[in-house]
CSV table of C-alpha atoms in Angstrom, one decimal:
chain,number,residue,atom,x,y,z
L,18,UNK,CA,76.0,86.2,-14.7
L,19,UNK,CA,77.2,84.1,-17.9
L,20,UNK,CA,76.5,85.4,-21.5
L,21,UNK,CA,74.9,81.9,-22.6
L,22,UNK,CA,72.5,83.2,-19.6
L,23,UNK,CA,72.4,86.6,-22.0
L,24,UNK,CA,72.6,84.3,-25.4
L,25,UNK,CA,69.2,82.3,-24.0
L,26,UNK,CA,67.0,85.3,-22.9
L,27,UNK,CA,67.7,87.1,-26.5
L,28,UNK,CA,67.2,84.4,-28.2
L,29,UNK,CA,63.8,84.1,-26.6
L,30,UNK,CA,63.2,87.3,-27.3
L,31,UNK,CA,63.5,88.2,-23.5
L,32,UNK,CA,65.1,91.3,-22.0
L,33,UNK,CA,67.2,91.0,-18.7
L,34,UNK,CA,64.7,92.9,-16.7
L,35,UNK,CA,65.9,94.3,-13.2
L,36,UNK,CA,63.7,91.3,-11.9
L,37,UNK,CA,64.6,88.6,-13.8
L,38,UNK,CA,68.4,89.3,-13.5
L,39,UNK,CA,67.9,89.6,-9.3
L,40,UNK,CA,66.0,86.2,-9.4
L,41,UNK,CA,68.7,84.7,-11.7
L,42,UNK,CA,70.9,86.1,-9.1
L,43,UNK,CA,69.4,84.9,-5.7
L,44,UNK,CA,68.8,81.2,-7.6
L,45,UNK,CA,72.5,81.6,-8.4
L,46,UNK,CA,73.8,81.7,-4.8
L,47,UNK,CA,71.5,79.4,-3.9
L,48,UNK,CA,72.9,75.9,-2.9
L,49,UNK,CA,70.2,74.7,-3.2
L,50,UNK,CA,66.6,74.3,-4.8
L,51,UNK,CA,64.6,77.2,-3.8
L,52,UNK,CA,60.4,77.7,-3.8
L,53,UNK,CA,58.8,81.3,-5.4
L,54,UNK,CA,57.7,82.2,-1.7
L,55,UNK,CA,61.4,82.2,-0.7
L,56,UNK,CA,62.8,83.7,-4.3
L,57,UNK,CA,60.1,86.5,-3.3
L,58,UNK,CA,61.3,87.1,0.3
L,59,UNK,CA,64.9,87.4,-0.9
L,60,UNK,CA,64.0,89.8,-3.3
L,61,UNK,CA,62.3,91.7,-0.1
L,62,UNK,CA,65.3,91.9,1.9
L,63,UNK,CA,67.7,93.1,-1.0
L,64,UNK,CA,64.4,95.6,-1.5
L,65,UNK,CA,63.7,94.8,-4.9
L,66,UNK,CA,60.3,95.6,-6.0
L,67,UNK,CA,58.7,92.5,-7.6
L,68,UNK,CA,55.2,91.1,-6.2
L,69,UNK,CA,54.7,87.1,-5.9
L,70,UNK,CA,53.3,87.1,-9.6
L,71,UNK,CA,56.1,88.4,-11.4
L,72,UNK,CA,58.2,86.1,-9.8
L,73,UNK,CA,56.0,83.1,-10.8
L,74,UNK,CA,55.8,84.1,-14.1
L,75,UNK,CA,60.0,84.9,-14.4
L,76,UNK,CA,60.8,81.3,-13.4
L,77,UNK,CA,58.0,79.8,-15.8
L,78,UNK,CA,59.4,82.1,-18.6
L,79,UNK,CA,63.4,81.0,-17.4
L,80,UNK,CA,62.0,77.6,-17.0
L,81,UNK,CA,60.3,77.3,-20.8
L,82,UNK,CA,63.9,78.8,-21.9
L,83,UNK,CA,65.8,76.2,-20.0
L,84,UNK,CA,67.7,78.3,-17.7
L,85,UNK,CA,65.9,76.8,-14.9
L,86,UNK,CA,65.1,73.6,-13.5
L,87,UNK,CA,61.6,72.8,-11.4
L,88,UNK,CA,62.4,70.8,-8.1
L,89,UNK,CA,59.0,68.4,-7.3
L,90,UNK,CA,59.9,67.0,-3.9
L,91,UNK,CA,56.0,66.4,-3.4
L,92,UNK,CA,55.7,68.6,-0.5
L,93,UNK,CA,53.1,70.7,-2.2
L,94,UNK,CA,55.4,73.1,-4.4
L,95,UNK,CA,57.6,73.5,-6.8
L,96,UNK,CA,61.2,74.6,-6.1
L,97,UNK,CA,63.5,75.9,-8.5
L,98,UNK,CA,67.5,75.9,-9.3
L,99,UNK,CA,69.8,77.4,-12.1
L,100,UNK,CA,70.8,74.8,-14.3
L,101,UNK,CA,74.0,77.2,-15.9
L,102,UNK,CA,77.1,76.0,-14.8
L,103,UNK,CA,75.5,73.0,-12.7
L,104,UNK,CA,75.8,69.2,-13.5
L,105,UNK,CA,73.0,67.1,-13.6
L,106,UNK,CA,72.0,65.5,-10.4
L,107,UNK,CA,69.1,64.5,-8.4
L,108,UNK,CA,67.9,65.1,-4.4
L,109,UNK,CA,67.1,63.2,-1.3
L,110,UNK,CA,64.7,65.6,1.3
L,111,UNK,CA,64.2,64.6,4.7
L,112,UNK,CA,60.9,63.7,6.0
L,113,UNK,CA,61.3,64.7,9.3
L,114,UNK,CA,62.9,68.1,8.8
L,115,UNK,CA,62.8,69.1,5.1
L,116,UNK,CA,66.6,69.2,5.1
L,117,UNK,CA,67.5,68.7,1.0
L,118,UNK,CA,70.6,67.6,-0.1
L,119,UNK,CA,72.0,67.2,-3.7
L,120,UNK,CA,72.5,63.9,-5.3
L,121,UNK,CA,75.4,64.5,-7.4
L,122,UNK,CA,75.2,61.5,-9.5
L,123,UNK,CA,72.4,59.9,-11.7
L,124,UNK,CA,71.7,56.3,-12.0
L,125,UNK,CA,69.9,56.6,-15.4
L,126,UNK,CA,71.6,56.9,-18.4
L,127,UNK,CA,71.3,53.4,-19.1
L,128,UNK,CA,67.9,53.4,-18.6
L,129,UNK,CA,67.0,56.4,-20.6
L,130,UNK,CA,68.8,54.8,-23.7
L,131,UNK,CA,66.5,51.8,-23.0
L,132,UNK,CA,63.5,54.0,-22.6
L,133,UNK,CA,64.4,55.7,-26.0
L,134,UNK,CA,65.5,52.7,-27.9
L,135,UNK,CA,62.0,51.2,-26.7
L,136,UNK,CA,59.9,53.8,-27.1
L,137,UNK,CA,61.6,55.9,-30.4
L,138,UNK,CA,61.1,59.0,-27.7
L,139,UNK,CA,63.6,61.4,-27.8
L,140,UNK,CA,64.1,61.7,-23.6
L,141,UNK,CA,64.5,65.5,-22.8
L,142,UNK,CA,65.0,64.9,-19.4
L,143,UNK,CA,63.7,63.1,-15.9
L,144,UNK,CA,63.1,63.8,-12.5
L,145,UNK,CA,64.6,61.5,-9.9
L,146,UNK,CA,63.9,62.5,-6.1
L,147,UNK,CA,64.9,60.2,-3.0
L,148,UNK,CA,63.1,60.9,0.2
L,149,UNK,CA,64.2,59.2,3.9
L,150,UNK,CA,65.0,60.5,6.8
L,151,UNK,CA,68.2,62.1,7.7
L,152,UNK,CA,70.8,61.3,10.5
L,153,UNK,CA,69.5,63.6,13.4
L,154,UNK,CA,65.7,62.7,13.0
L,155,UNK,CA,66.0,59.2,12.6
């Protein structure tokens, strides 16, 4: 796990808890955007005592210190990726079978220095999400 991982939990005046470095760890291997439930389950099978509500609150607290990024795909919950060591990029899901794939590209830098020079925001981020339907469900 990285130090600026280390450097951001201190600085929030976080500890790296057994719980929050085995989540950081299972989003880690994780190719890709992962919900709670699942987070949870792996944390069951490499026996690591943490109920659903610890886990919630972890990726909130990782998410308010920017060590995390939530993953709306509208299917009803949120899913969650590191962002450390991980360019930004979007996802297209698959209707039919769920099947998510990264997007490693975005289309909106141009349009987020519009959005700013219009607006006199100072764009933190966006969310981007493509939905179709994947070669063997079409």
């Amino acid at each position: 796990m990285a130090s600026s991982i280390f450097d951001s939990l201190k600085a929030g005046g976080k500890k790296l808890t057994k719980p929050r470095k085995a989540i950081l760890a299972i989003l880690e291997r994780s190719a890709l955007p992962i919900t709670a439930a699942e987070v949870h389950d792996r944390l069951k099978k490499e026996r690591m005592p943490a109920d659903l509500v610890t886990v919630y609150r972890n990726l909130a607290m990782l998410q308010e210190l920017g060590l995390v990024n939530p993953v709306g795909l509208h299917e009803g919950q949120t899913r969650y990726e590191v962002r450390h060591g991980r360019e930004h990029h979007h996802h297209i899901q698959c209707r039919g079978c769920g099947k998510i794939v990264d997007l490693m590209l975005c289309p909106l830098k141009k349009l987020t220095e519009l959005v700013e020079a219009r607006t006199k925001f100072a764009v933190e981020g966006h969310a981007l999400e493509f939905f179709g339907w994947c070669p063997q469900c079409r």
